[in-house]
Short mmCIF file of C-alpha atoms in Angstrom, two decimals:
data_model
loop_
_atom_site.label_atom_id
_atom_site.label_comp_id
_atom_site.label_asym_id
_atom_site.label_seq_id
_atom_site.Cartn_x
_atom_site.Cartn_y
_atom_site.Cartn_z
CA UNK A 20 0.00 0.00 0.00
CA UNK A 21 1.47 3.45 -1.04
CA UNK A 22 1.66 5.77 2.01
CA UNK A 23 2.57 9.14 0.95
CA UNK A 24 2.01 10.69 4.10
CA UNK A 25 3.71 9.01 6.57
CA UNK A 26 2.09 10.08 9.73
CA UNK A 27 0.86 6.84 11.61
CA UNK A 28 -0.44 9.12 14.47
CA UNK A 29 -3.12 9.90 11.89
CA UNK A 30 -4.09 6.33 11.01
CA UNK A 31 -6.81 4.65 12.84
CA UNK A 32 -6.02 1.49 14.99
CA UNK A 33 -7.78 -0.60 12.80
CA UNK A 34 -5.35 0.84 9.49
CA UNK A 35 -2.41 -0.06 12.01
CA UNK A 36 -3.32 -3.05 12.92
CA UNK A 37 -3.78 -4.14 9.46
CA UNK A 38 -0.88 -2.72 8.06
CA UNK A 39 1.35 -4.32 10.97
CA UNK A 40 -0.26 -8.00 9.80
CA UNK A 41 0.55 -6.85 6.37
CA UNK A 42 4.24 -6.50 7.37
CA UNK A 43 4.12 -9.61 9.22
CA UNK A 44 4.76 -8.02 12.64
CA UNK A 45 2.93 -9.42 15.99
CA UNK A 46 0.44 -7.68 16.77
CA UNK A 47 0.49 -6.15 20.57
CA UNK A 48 -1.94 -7.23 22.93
CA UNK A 49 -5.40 -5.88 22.44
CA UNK A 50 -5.51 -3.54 25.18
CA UNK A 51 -3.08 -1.85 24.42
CA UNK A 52 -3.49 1.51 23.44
CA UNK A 53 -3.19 3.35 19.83
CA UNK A 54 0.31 4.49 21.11
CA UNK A 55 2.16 0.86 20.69
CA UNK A 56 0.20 0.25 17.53
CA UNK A 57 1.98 3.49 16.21
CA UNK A 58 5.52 2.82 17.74
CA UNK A 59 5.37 -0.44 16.03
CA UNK A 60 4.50 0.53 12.85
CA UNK A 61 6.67 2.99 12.78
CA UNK A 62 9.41 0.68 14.04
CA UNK A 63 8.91 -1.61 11.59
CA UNK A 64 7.62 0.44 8.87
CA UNK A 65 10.25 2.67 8.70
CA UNK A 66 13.17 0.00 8.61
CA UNK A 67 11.63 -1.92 5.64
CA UNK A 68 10.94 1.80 3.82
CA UNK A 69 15.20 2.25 3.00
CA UNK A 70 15.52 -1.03 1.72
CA UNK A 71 13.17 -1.31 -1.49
CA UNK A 72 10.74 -4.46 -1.98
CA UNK A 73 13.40 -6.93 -3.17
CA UNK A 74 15.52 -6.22 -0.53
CA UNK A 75 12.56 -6.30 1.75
CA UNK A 76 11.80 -9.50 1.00
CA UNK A 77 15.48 -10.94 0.73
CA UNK A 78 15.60 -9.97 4.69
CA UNK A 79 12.44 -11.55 5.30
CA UNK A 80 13.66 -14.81 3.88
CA UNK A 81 17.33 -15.18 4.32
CA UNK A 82 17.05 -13.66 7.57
CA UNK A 83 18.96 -15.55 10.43
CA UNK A 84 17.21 -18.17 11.27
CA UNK A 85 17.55 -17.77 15.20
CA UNK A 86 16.52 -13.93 14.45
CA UNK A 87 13.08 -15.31 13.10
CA UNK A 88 12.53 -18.13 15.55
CA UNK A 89 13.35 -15.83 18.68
CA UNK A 90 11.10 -13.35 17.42
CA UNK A 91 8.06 -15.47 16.62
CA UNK A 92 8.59 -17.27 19.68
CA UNK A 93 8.12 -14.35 22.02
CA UNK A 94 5.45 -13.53 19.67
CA UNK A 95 3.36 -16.48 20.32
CA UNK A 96 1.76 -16.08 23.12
CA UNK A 97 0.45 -12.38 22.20
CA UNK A 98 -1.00 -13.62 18.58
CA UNK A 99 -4.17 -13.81 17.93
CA UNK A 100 -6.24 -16.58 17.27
CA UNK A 101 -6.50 -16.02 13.91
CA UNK A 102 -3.01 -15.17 13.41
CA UNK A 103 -1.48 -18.63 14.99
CA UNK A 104 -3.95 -19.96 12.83
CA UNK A 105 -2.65 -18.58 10.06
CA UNK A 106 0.81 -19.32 10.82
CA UNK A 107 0.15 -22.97 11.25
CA UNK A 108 -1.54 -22.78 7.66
CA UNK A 109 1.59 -21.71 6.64
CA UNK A 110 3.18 -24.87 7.84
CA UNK A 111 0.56 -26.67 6.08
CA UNK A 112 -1.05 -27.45 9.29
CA UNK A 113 -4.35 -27.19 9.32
CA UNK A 114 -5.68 -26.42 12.77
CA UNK A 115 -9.15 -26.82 13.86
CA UNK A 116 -10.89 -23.64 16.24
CA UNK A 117 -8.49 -22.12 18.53
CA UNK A 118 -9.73 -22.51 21.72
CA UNK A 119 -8.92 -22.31 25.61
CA UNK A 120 -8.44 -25.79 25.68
CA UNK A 121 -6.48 -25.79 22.25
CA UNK A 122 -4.51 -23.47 21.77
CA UNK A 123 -1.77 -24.35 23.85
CA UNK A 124 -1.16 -27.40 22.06
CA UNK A 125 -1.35 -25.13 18.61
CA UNK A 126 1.66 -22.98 19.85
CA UNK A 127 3.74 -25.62 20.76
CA UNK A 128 3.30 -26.97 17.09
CA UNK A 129 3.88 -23.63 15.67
CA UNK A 130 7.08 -23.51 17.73
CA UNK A 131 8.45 -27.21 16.61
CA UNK A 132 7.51 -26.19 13.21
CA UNK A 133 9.52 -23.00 13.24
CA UNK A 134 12.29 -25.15 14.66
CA UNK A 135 12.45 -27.99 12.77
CA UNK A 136 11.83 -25.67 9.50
CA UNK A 137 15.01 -23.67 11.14
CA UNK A 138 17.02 -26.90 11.06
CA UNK A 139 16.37 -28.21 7.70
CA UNK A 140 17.39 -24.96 6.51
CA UNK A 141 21.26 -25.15 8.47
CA UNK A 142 21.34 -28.76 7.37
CA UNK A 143 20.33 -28.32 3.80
CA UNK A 144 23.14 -26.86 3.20
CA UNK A 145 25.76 -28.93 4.71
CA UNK A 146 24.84 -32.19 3.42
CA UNK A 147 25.11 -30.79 -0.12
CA UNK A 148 28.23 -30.03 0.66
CA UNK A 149 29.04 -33.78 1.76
CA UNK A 150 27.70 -35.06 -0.94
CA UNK A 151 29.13 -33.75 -3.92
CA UNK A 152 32.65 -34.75 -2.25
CA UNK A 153 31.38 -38.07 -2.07
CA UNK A 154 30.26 -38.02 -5.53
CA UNK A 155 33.38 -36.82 -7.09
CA UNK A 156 35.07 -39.13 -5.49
CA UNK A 157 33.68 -42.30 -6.31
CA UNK A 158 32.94 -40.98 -10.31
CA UNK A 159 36.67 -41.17 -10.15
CA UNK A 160 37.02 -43.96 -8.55
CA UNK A 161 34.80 -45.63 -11.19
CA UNK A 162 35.96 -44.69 -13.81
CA UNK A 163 39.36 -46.01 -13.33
CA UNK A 164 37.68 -49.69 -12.46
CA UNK A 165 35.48 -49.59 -15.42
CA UNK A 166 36.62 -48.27 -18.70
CA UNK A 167 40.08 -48.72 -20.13
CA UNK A 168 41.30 -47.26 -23.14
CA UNK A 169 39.80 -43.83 -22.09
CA UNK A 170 41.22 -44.91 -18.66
CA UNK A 171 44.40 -45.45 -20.01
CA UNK A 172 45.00 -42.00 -21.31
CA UNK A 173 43.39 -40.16 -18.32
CA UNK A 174 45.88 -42.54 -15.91
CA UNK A 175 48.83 -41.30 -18.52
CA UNK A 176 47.68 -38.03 -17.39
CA UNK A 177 47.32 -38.55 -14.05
CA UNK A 178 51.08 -40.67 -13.50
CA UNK A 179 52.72 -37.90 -14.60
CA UNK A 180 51.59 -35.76 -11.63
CA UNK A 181 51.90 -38.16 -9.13
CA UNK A 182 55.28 -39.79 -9.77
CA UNK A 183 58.37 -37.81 -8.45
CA UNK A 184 60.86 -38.56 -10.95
CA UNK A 185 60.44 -37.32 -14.62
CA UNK A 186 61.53 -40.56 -16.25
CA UNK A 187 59.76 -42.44 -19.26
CA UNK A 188 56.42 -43.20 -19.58
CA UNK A 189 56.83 -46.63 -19.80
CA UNK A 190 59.75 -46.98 -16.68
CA UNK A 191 56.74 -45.11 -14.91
CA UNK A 192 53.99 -47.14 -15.84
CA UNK A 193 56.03 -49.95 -14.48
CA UNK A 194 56.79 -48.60 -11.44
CA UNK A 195 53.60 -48.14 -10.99
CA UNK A 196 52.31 -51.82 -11.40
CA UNK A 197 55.06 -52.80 -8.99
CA UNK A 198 53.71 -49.86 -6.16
CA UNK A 199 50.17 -50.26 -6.17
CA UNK A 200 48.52 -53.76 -7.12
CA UNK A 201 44.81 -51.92 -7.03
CA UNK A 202 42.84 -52.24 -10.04
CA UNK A 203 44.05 -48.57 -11.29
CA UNK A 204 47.09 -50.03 -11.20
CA UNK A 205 46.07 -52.94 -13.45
CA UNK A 206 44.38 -50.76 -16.21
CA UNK A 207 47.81 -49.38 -17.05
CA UNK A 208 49.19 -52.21 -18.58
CA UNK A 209 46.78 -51.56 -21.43
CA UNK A 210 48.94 -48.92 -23.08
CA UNK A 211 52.46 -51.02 -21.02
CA UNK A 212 51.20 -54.31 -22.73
CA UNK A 213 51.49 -52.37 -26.00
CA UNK A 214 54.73 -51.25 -25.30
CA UNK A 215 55.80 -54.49 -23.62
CA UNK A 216 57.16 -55.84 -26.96
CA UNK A 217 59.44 -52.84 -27.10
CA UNK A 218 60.49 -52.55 -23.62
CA UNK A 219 61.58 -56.19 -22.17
CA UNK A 220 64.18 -56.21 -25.33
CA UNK A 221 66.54 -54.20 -24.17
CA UNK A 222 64.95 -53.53 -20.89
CA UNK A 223 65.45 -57.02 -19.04
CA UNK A 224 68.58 -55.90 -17.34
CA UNK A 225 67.05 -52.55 -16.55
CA UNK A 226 63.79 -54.56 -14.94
CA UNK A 227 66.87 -56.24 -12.91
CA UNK A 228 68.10 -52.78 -11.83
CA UNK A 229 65.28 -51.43 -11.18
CA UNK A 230 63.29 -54.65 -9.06
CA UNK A 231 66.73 -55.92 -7.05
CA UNK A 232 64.98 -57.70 -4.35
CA UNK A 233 62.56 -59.37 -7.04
CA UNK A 234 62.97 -63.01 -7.20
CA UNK A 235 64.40 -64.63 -10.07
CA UNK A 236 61.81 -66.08 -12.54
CA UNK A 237 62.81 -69.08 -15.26
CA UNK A 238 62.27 -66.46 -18.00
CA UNK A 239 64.01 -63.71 -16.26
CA UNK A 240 61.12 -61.51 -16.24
CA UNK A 241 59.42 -60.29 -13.43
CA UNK A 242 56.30 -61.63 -14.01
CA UNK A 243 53.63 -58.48 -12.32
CA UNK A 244 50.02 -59.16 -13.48
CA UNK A 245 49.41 -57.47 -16.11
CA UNK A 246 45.84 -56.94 -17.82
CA UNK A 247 45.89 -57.73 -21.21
CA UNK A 248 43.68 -55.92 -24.12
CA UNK A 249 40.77 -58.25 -24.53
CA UNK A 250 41.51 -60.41 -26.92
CA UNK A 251 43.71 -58.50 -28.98
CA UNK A 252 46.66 -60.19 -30.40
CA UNK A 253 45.08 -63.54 -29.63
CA UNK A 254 45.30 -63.07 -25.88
CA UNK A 255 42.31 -64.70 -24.10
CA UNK A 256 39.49 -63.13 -23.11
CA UNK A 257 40.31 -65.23 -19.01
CA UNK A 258 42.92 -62.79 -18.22
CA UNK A 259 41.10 -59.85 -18.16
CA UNK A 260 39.08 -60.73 -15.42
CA UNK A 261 40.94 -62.91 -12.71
CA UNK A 262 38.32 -62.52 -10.45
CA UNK A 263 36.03 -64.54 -11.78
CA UNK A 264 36.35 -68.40 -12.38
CA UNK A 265 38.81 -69.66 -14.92
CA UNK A 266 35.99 -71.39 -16.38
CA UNK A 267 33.06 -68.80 -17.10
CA UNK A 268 29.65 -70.86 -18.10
CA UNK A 269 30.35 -69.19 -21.83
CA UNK A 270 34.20 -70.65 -21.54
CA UNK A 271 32.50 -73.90 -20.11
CA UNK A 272 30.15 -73.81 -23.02
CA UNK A 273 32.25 -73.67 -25.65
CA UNK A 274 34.33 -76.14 -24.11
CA UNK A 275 31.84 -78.93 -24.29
CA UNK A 276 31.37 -78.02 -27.66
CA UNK A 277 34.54 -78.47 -28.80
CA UNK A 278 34.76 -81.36 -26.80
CA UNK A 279 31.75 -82.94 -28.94
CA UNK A 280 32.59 -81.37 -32.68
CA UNK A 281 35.93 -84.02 -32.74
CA UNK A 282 33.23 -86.91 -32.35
CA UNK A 283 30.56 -85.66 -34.25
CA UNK A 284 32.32 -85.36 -37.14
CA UNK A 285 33.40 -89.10 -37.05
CA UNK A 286 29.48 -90.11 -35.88
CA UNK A 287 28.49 -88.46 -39.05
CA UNK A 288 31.44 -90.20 -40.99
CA UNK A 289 30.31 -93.60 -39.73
CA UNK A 290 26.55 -92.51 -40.19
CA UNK A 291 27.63 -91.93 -43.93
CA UNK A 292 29.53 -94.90 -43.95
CA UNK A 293 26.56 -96.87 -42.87
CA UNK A 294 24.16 -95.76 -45.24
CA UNK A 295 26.54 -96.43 -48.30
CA UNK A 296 26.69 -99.88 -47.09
CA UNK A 297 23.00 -100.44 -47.14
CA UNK A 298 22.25 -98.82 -50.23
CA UNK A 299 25.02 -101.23 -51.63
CA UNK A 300 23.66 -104.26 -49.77
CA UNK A 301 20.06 -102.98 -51.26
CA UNK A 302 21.60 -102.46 -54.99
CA UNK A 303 23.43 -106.36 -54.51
CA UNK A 304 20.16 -107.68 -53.30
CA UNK A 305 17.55 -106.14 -54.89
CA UNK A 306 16.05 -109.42 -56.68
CA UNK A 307 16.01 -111.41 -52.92
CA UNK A 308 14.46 -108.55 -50.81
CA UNK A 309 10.88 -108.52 -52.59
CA UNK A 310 10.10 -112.31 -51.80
CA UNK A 311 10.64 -111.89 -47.84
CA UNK A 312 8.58 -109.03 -47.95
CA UNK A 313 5.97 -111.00 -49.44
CA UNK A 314 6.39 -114.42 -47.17
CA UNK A 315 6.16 -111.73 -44.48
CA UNK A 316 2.90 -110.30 -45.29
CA UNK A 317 1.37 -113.46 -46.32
CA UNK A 318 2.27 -114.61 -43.00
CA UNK A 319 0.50 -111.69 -41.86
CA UNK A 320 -2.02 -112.09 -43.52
CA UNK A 321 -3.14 -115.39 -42.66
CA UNK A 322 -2.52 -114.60 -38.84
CA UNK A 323 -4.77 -111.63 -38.84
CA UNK A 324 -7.61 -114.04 -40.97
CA UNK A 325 -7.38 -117.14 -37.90
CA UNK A 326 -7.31 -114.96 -35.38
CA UNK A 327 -10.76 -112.74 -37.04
CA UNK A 328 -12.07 -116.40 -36.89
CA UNK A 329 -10.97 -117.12 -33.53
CA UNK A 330 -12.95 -114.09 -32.28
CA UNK A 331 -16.14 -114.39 -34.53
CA UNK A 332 -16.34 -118.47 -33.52
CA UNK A 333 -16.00 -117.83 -30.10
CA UNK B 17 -4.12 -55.03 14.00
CA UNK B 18 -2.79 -54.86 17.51
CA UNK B 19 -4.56 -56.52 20.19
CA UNK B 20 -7.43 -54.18 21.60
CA UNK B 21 -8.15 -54.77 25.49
CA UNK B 22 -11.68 -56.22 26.93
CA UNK B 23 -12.19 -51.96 28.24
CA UNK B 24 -11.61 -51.17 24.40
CA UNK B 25 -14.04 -53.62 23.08
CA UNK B 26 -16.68 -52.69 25.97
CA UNK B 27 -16.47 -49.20 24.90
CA UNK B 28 -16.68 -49.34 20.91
CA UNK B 29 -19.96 -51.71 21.17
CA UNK B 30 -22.17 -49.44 22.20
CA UNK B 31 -22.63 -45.35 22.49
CA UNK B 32 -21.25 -43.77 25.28
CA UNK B 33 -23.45 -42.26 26.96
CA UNK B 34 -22.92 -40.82 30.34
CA UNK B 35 -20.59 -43.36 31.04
CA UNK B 36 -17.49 -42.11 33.01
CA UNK B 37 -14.35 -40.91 31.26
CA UNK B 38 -12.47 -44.12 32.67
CA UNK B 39 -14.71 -46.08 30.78
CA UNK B 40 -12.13 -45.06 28.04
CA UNK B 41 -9.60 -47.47 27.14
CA UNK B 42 -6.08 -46.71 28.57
CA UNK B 43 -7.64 -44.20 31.00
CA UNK B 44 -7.72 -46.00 34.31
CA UNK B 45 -8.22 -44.53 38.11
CA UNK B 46 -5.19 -42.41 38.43
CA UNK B 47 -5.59 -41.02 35.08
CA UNK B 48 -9.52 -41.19 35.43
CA UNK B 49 -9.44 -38.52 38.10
CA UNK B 50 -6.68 -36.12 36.82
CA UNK B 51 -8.71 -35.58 34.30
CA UNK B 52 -12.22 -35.09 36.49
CA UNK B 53 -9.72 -32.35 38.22
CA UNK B 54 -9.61 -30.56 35.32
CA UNK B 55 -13.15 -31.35 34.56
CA UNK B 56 -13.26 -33.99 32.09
CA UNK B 57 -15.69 -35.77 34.36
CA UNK B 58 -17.57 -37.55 31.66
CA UNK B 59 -16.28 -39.59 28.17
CA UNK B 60 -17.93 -37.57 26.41
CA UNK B 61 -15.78 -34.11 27.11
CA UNK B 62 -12.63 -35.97 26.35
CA UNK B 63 -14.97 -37.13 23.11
CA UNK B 64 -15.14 -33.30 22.13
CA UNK B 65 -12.18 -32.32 22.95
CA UNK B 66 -10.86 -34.99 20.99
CA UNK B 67 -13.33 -34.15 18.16
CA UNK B 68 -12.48 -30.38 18.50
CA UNK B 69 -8.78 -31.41 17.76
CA UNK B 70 -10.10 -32.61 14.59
CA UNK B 71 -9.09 -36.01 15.79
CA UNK B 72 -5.56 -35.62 14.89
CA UNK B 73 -3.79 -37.94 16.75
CA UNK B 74 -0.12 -36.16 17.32
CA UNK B 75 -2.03 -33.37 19.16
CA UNK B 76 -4.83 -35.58 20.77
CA UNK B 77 -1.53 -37.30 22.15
CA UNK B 78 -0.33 -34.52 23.92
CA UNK B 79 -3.51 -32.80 25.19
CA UNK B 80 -3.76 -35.88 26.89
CA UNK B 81 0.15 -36.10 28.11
CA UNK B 82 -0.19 -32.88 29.24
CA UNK B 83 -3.47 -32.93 31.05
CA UNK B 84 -3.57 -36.06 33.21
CA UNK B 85 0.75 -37.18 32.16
CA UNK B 86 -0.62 -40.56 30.52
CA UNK B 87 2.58 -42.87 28.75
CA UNK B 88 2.49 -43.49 25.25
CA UNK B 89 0.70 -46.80 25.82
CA UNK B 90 -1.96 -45.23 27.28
CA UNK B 91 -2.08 -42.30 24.54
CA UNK B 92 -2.51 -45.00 22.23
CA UNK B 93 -5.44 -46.93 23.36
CA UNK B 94 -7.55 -43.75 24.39
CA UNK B 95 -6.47 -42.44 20.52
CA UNK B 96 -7.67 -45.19 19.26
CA UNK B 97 -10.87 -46.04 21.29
CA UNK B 98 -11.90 -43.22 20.48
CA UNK B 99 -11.48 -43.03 17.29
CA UNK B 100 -13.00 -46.47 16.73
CA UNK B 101 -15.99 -45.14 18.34
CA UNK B 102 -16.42 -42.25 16.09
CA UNK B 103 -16.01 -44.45 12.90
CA UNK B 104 -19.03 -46.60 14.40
CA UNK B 105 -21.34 -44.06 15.59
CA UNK B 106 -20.54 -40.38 14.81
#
């Protein structure tokens, strides 16, 4: 509401009293007398009128939270009726008539409302907070488990910070699988198993210098375990997953196959075999076969005709 | 559904009355006359105030913890006598 003549003294009590409610100020006590009506309004009224609307209601809402609560909560007791009503609609409570017996109950809602609602407001905040550490965290975390040839380059990226010594990419890389036997660890053998060709040439004596206190293998290699590409450059698919069984069902599966193709082939051989034989037996024989036939279904025959007569005699 | 007491049964079967408020269930002597003190002297008082609470049961709770100090036990069965009782005969 415009004022233009700001002389509360002027208003009635009624235009104070509305205008306080307007600016969301308790009301004094009923009794009292034009007089606080007018200091409060002007009290209030007068603060909100050098700050402009925005900023108005910027204080109203991000004001402290303790500011708010330890204002309402003296303020409770000298609302009206209709006011704590209307404070607990705010809330989304809807309260039923405000009476003697009532309304002490009501204000103690309003006040664990205006508590609780403080809370959630301080602890909004923080838990954000926590949680997108947490998040960033395991993204990165899961990322290195999951994918590896974009894994591999980010990892390239990443060695280069964490390893003190500037040597080569591939002396780090090693180093590397011989610190930390996590699964980050493991994904960089997909650009070292590349370069593995290259590097145990002329690097065996250097894998001696650098890995003194590594045991001797047969081959002379430090054996770490490395991942392998999946099944590039006919490596099997088994190493790239040691935790699971040697024998996945798929591996299993195609094991059994393989395991029946060798006979197959020869039971189809022999099947072949077989029917070549009869066919030739059939060819040989050709004149014979017809007169069995025909003893057979004579014989047949005549069964079927005694035993008709058998049935009908009897 | 929990296992409603004999006094809980008694009350639901039938209106109320002028029966005394610790016909109600969970309300016994001690409770009984803390609230006649304040003069709940009949079931149905506690039945209005009850209704005049819209028969919310969070606040019903604590009108009654804070008039005669009954346990949560006891806050429960009254609730839900009464409540019962409404759903049968208001």
């Amino acid at each position: 509401m415009p004022v233009f003549v700001e002389d509360p003294a002027q208003f009635s009590k009624e235009r104070l009293k509305s205008e306080l409610i307007a600016h969301n100020v308790a009301l004094p006590p009923p009794e009292s007398k034009k007089h606080a009506y007018v200091e409060l309004y002007l009290k209030h009224v007068k603060t909100n009128s050098t700050d402009f609307s925005s900023d108005e209601e910027e204080d109203h809402l991000n004001g402290s939270a303790e500011k708010e609560e330890a204002a309402e909560m003296v303020d409770l007791g000298l609302l009206t009726d209709d006011q704590l009503k209307a404070k607990l609609l705010q809330y989304g409570v809807k309260a039923g008539p405000i009476l003697a017996s009532t309304r002490f109950l009501y204000e103690k809602k309003l006040k664990r409302l205006l508590d609780s609602s403080a809370q959630h407001k301080i602890n909004g905040t923080a838990d954000a907070g926590l949680y997108s550490d947490s998040e960033e965290e395991d993204d990165e975390e899961q990322d290195s488990d999951e994918e590896q040839d974009s894994e591999s380059e980010q990892l390239l990226s990443e060695t280069k910070p964490r390893t003190e010594t500037s040597k080569t990419a591939s002396r780090d890389l090693t180093r590397l699988d011989k610190d930390t036997m996590t699964s980050k660890s493991l994904c960089l053998t997909s650009p070292s198993s590349r370069q593995k060709q290259t590097i145990r040439e002329p690097a065996s004596d250097v894998l001696s210098e650098m890995f003194p206190d590594a045991e001797r293998t047969p081959t002379g290699i430090f054996a770490t375990k490395r991942r392998s590409i999946k099944g590039a450059a006919g490596r099997p698919v088994q190493f790239k997953y040691p935790e699971l069984p040697l024998l996945s069902p798929t591996i299993l599966e195609r094991q059994e196959i393989q395991q029946r193709l060798v006979p197959l082939w020869v039971q189809v051989i022999v099947f072949l075999m077989v029917v070549c034989l009869l066919y030739i037996i059939y060819s040989c024989m050709d004149e014979q076969l017809s007169s069995p036939f025909t003893a057979l279904l004579d014989g047949l025959h005549e069964s079927a005709l005694t035993c008709i007569s058998s049935f009908t005699g009897a | 559904m929990s296992s409603t007491s004999q006094k809980h049964k008694d009350f639901v079967a039938e209106p109320m009355g002028e029966k005394s408020v610790m016909a109600l269930a969970g309300i016994g002597e001690v409770l009984g006359k803390r609230l006649e003190e304040k003069g709940f002297d009949k079931a149905y008082v506690v039945l209005g105030q009850f209704l005049v609470l819209r028969k919310d049961e969070e606040l019903f709770r604590e009108w009654l913890k804070d008039t005669c100090g009954a346990n949560t036990k006891q806050q429960g069965d009254c609730y839900s006598c009464l409540r019962e009782w409404c759903d049968s005969f208001l």
